[in-house]
GROMACS .gro file of C-alpha atoms in nm:
model
  243
    1MET     CA    1  -0.342   2.821   0.587
    2THR     CA    2   0.022   2.931   0.600
    3LYS     CA    3   0.039   2.803   0.960
    4LEU     CA    4   0.046   2.454   0.813
    5PHE     CA    5   0.378   2.514   0.640
    6PRO     CA    6   0.646   2.716   0.829
    7ALA     CA    7   0.774   2.438   1.059
    8PHE     CA    8   0.868   2.203   0.778
    9LEU     CA    9   0.989   2.488   0.560
   10ALA     CA   10   1.271   2.543   0.809
   11LEU     CA   11   1.352   2.172   0.793
   12ALA     CA   12   1.345   2.174   0.414
   13GLY     CA   13   1.574   2.475   0.406
   14ALA     CA   14   1.821   2.304   0.636
   15LEU     CA   15   1.815   1.997   0.416
   16ALA     CA   16   1.873   2.208   0.107
   17LEU     CA   17   2.181   2.366   0.263
   18SER     CA   18   2.303   2.020   0.355
   19GLY     CA   19   2.237   1.885   0.006
   20CYS     CA   20   2.420   2.171  -0.164
   21ALA     CA   21   2.722   2.191   0.066
   22GLY     CA   22   3.059   2.056  -0.039
   23LEU     CA   23   3.086   1.694   0.076
   24HIS     CA   24   3.331   1.414   0.039
   25PRO     CA   25   3.270   1.213  -0.280
   26GLY     CA   26   3.005   0.944  -0.245
   27LYS     CA   27   2.872   1.076   0.088
   28LEU     CA   28   2.552   1.259   0.171
   29SER     CA   29   2.496   1.383   0.525
   30PRO     CA   30   2.158   1.554   0.556
   31ALA     CA   31   2.103   1.804   0.833
   32PRO     CA   32   1.909   1.679   1.135
   33SER     CA   33   1.532   1.711   1.132
   34GLU     CA   34   1.341   1.916   1.385
   35GLU     CA   35   1.351   1.625   1.631
   36GLY     CA   36   1.721   1.571   1.587
   37LYS     CA   37   1.697   1.254   1.378
   38PRO     CA   38   1.862   1.278   1.035
   39LEU     CA   39   1.668   1.192   0.724
   40GLN     CA   40   1.819   0.908   0.525
   41PRO     CA   41   2.029   0.965   0.211
   42VAL     CA   42   1.832   0.949  -0.113
   43PRO     CA   43   1.919   0.928  -0.485
   44VAL     CA   44   1.978   1.257  -0.665
   45PHE     CA   45   1.838   1.406  -0.982
   46PRO     CA   46   2.075   1.333  -1.271
   47GLY     CA   47   2.223   1.651  -1.410
   48MET     CA   48   2.123   1.874  -1.117
   49ALA     CA   49   2.469   1.965  -0.997
   50GLY     CA   50   2.561   2.216  -0.731
   51ALA     CA   51   2.663   2.572  -0.806
   52GLY     CA   52   3.032   2.494  -0.828
   53GLU     CA   53   3.274   2.216  -0.902
   54GLY     CA   54   3.285   1.956  -0.628
   55GLU     CA   55   2.949   2.053  -0.475
   56ALA     CA   56   2.687   1.785  -0.421
   57PRO     CA   57   2.379   1.778  -0.648
   58LEU     CA   58   2.039   1.862  -0.503
   59SER     CA   59   1.860   1.546  -0.388
   60ASP     CA   60   1.511   1.441  -0.485
   61LEU     CA   61   1.408   1.463  -0.122
   62VAL     CA   62   1.538   1.815  -0.063
   63PHE     CA   63   1.393   1.944  -0.389
   64ASN     CA   64   1.047   1.805  -0.321
   65LEU     CA   65   1.041   1.915   0.043
   66LEU     CA   66   1.128   2.270  -0.057
   67ALA     CA   67   0.893   2.272  -0.355
   68GLY     CA   68   0.609   2.130  -0.147
   69GLU     CA   69   0.650   2.378   0.135
   70LEU     CA   70   0.684   2.676  -0.097
   71ALA     CA   71   0.382   2.566  -0.301
   72GLY     CA   72   0.178   2.545   0.017
   73ARG     CA   73   0.278   2.894   0.124
   74GLU     CA   74   0.166   3.017  -0.219
   75HIS     CA   75  -0.173   2.844  -0.175
   76ARG     CA   76  -0.089   2.590  -0.449
   77LEU     CA   77  -0.207   2.291  -0.251
   78ASP     CA   78  -0.224   2.069  -0.560
   79LEU     CA   79   0.149   2.118  -0.616
   80ALA     CA   80   0.222   2.088  -0.244
   81VAL     CA   81   0.054   1.747  -0.237
   82GLU     CA   82   0.232   1.632  -0.553
   83HIS     CA   83   0.576   1.725  -0.422
   84TYR     CA   84   0.515   1.586  -0.076
   85LEU     CA   85   0.408   1.250  -0.217
   86LEU     CA   86   0.735   1.240  -0.409
   87ALA     CA   87   0.925   1.339  -0.095
   88ALA     CA   88   0.753   1.063   0.104
   89GLU     CA   89   0.863   0.806  -0.152
   90ALA     CA   90   1.220   0.938  -0.148
   91SER     CA   91   1.253   0.954   0.230
   92ASP     CA   92   1.286   0.678   0.486
   93ASP     CA   93   1.158   0.911   0.758
   94PRO     CA   94   0.792   0.838   0.845
   95ARG     CA   95   0.740   1.200   0.947
   96VAL     CA   96   0.765   1.305   0.585
   97ALA     CA   97   0.488   1.060   0.490
   98GLU     CA   98   0.278   1.178   0.784
   99ARG     CA   99   0.327   1.534   0.666
  100ALA     CA  100   0.215   1.432   0.317
  101VAL     CA  101  -0.102   1.284   0.466
  102ARG     CA  102  -0.182   1.604   0.652
  103ILE     CA  103  -0.126   1.825   0.349
  104ALA     CA  104  -0.337   1.599   0.126
  105LEU     CA  105  -0.619   1.605   0.381
  106PHE     CA  106  -0.595   1.983   0.407
  107ALA     CA  107  -0.616   1.997   0.027
  108LYS     CA  108  -0.922   1.767   0.035
  109GLN     CA  109  -0.747   1.499  -0.171
  110PRO     CA  110  -0.835   1.173   0.011
  111GLU     CA  111  -0.692   0.943  -0.256
  112GLN     CA  112  -0.351   1.111  -0.229
  113ALA     CA  113  -0.379   1.106   0.150
  114LEU     CA  114  -0.446   0.732   0.129
  115THR     CA  115  -0.130   0.681  -0.078
  116ALA     CA  116   0.073   0.876   0.176
  117ALA     CA  117  -0.082   0.684   0.467
  118ARG     CA  118   0.021   0.354   0.310
  119ARG     CA  119   0.374   0.487   0.280
  120TRP     CA  120   0.361   0.600   0.642
  121ILE     CA  121   0.279   0.246   0.750
  122GLU     CA  122   0.557   0.105   0.533
  123LEU     CA  123   0.802   0.325   0.722
  124ALA     CA  124   0.642   0.295   1.067
  125PRO     CA  125   0.456  -0.038   1.075
  126ASP     CA  126   0.396  -0.020   1.451
  127SER     CA  127   0.248   0.331   1.449
  128VAL     CA  128  -0.105   0.326   1.588
  129ALA     CA  129  -0.167   0.674   1.446
  130ALA     CA  130  -0.070   0.556   1.098
  131HIS     CA  131  -0.306   0.258   1.113
  132GLN     CA  132  -0.590   0.474   1.248
  133THR     CA  133  -0.536   0.719   0.965
  134LEU     CA  134  -0.532   0.450   0.698
  135ALA     CA  135  -0.844   0.289   0.845
  136ALA     CA  136  -1.034   0.619   0.832
  137LEU     CA  137  -0.915   0.700   0.481
  138SER     CA  138  -1.006   0.352   0.361
  139VAL     CA  139  -1.361   0.404   0.486
  140ARG     CA  140  -1.372   0.748   0.326
  141THR     CA  141  -1.262   0.617  -0.013
  142GLY     CA  142  -1.483   0.306  -0.011
  143ARG     CA  143  -1.208   0.048   0.044
  144VAL     CA  144  -1.396  -0.172   0.288
  145GLU     CA  145  -1.155  -0.467   0.296
  146GLU     CA  146  -0.856  -0.243   0.358
  147ALA     CA  147  -1.048  -0.065   0.634
  148LEU     CA  148  -1.127  -0.400   0.796
  149GLU     CA  149  -0.763  -0.505   0.783
  150GLU     CA  150  -0.658  -0.186   0.958
  151LEU     CA  151  -0.932  -0.213   1.221
  152GLU     CA  152  -0.833  -0.572   1.292
  153TRP     CA  153  -0.473  -0.456   1.336
  154LEU     CA  154  -0.590  -0.196   1.586
  155LEU     CA  155  -0.793  -0.454   1.778
  156ASP     CA  156  -0.487  -0.678   1.791
  157HIS     CA  157  -0.277  -0.390   1.928
  158GLN     CA  158  -0.473  -0.293   2.239
  159ALA     CA  159  -0.752  -0.091   2.081
  160ASP     CA  160  -1.106  -0.183   2.185
  161PHE     CA  161  -1.444  -0.150   2.022
  162VAL     CA  162  -1.512   0.178   2.204
  163GLU     CA  163  -1.210   0.330   2.028
  164ILE     CA  164  -1.312   0.174   1.697
  165THR     CA  165  -1.661   0.323   1.737
  166ALA     CA  166  -1.513   0.667   1.805
  167LEU     CA  167  -1.286   0.639   1.501
  168LEU     CA  168  -1.570   0.544   1.266
  169ALA     CA  169  -1.817   0.789   1.418
  170ARG     CA  170  -1.596   1.077   1.304
  171GLU     CA  171  -1.660   0.989   0.940
  172ALA     CA  172  -1.908   1.217   0.765
  173ASP     CA  173  -2.061   0.928   0.571
  174HIS     CA  174  -2.235   0.737   0.850
  175ARG     CA  175  -2.368   0.476   0.610
  176ALA     CA  176  -2.017   0.391   0.493
  177ALA     CA  177  -1.897   0.371   0.852
  178LEU     CA  178  -2.189   0.146   0.940
  179ASP     CA  179  -2.113  -0.086   0.651
  180VAL     CA  180  -1.760  -0.135   0.781
  181MET     CA  181  -1.874  -0.184   1.141
  182ARG     CA  182  -2.143  -0.430   1.032
  183ARG     CA  183  -1.877  -0.646   0.868
  184LEU     CA  184  -1.637  -0.606   1.157
  185ALA     CA  185  -1.899  -0.717   1.411
  186ALA     CA  186  -1.980  -1.019   1.194
  187ARG     CA  187  -1.614  -1.121   1.226
  188HIS     CA  188  -1.648  -1.119   1.606
  189PRO     CA  189  -1.992  -1.273   1.667
  190ASP     CA  190  -1.907  -1.388   2.021
  191ARG     CA  191  -1.802  -1.045   2.146
  192PRO     CA  192  -2.094  -0.845   2.288
  193GLU     CA  193  -1.892  -0.522   2.267
  194ALA     CA  194  -1.877  -0.569   1.889
  195TRP     CA  195  -2.256  -0.574   1.869
  196LEU     CA  196  -2.282  -0.271   2.097
  197ALA     CA  197  -2.046  -0.086   1.863
  198HIS     CA  198  -2.258  -0.198   1.568
  199ALA     CA  199  -2.572  -0.069   1.741
  200ARG     CA  200  -2.414   0.271   1.806
  201LEU     CA  201  -2.297   0.316   1.447
  202ALA     CA  202  -2.639   0.206   1.320
  203GLN     CA  203  -2.802   0.480   1.527
  204LEU     CA  204  -2.576   0.742   1.373
  205ALA     CA  205  -2.697   0.622   1.034
  206LYS     CA  206  -3.057   0.630   1.164
  207ALA     CA  207  -3.087   0.256   1.095
  208TYR     CA  208  -3.283   0.193   1.415
  209ASP     CA  209  -3.414  -0.154   1.330
  210GLU     CA  210  -3.059  -0.266   1.257
  211ALA     CA  211  -2.939  -0.103   1.580
  212LEU     CA  212  -3.206  -0.287   1.778
  213GLY     CA  213  -3.110  -0.619   1.621
  214ALA     CA  214  -2.744  -0.561   1.704
  215ILE     CA  215  -2.807  -0.463   2.066
  216ASP     CA  216  -3.027  -0.767   2.113
  217LYS     CA  217  -2.734  -0.983   2.002
  218ALA     CA  218  -2.515  -0.810   2.260
  219LEU     CA  219  -2.773  -0.877   2.533
  220ALA     CA  220  -2.811  -1.240   2.427
  221LEU     CA  221  -2.439  -1.284   2.492
  222ARG     CA  222  -2.435  -1.074   2.812
  223PRO     CA  223  -2.789  -1.036   2.949
  224ASP     CA  224  -2.707  -0.824   3.255
  225TRP     CA  225  -2.480  -0.575   3.079
  226ASP     CA  226  -2.592  -0.231   3.192
  227ASP     CA  227  -2.435  -0.052   2.896
  228ALA     CA  228  -2.634  -0.264   2.653
  229VAL     CA  229  -2.958  -0.230   2.850
  230ILE     CA  230  -2.923   0.149   2.851
  231GLU     CA  231  -2.832   0.151   2.482
  232ARG     CA  232  -3.142  -0.052   2.399
  233ALA     CA  233  -3.363   0.199   2.578
  234ARG     CA  234  -3.190   0.481   2.392
  235ILE     CA  235  -3.251   0.311   2.056
  236LEU     CA  236  -3.620   0.262   2.134
  237ALA     CA  237  -3.656   0.626   2.237
  238ARG     CA  238  -3.490   0.750   1.920
  239ALA     CA  239  -3.703   0.521   1.708
  240GLY     CA  240  -4.019   0.637   1.886
  241ARG     CA  241  -4.096   0.289   2.013
  242ARG     CA  242  -4.169   0.148   2.357
  243SER     CA  243  -4.051  -0.212   2.327
   0.00000   0.00000   0.00000
């Protein structure tokens, strides 16, 4: 588990040195991150002054980065998540929010991961990875409308239904994934690939009658589509039927 933490611990340590160094009044110049892009200045804890007169106080961001990383190394994942969520709110760097998502997922705290993913999108609204993550977490936590919004965003930004199927198929709760895909396909009734995706998710959930109905809709829109013809045969075989 400690492999999850050393890289950002070095970053947090660098930020702590930056936050505690003597600086000109009214200025805060954080050390560069591991990719060379500085994190933005953040408000400081009142009353948390540096070790000597004239030294800058320790910032919220630096404190929570360090506390989160150290908690993780001590196997206190609950505290690591708590501090990283605070760091994500304090920072304007989307990598901190992404890190918070990863730690929350590692700690099996999907609600906290969802909060961090929303923050990630606030800071990086064009990040495909952020929208994919929020879509998956929305499915996982039963937020169907939010999942649909994120999937629509992905479809509008060059994703296709094959990618959407792959994203939803990774969810452990196949019924929940199917519910989302069912509603998504209904929003795109004239797209045969939407019904093919619906049919594939229905098979994962062992809803073979629903899968057959969906693939028949795909074939009605595109009768000679080989992918749909093959999928229909696959559904019938899995359902133990011949026609």
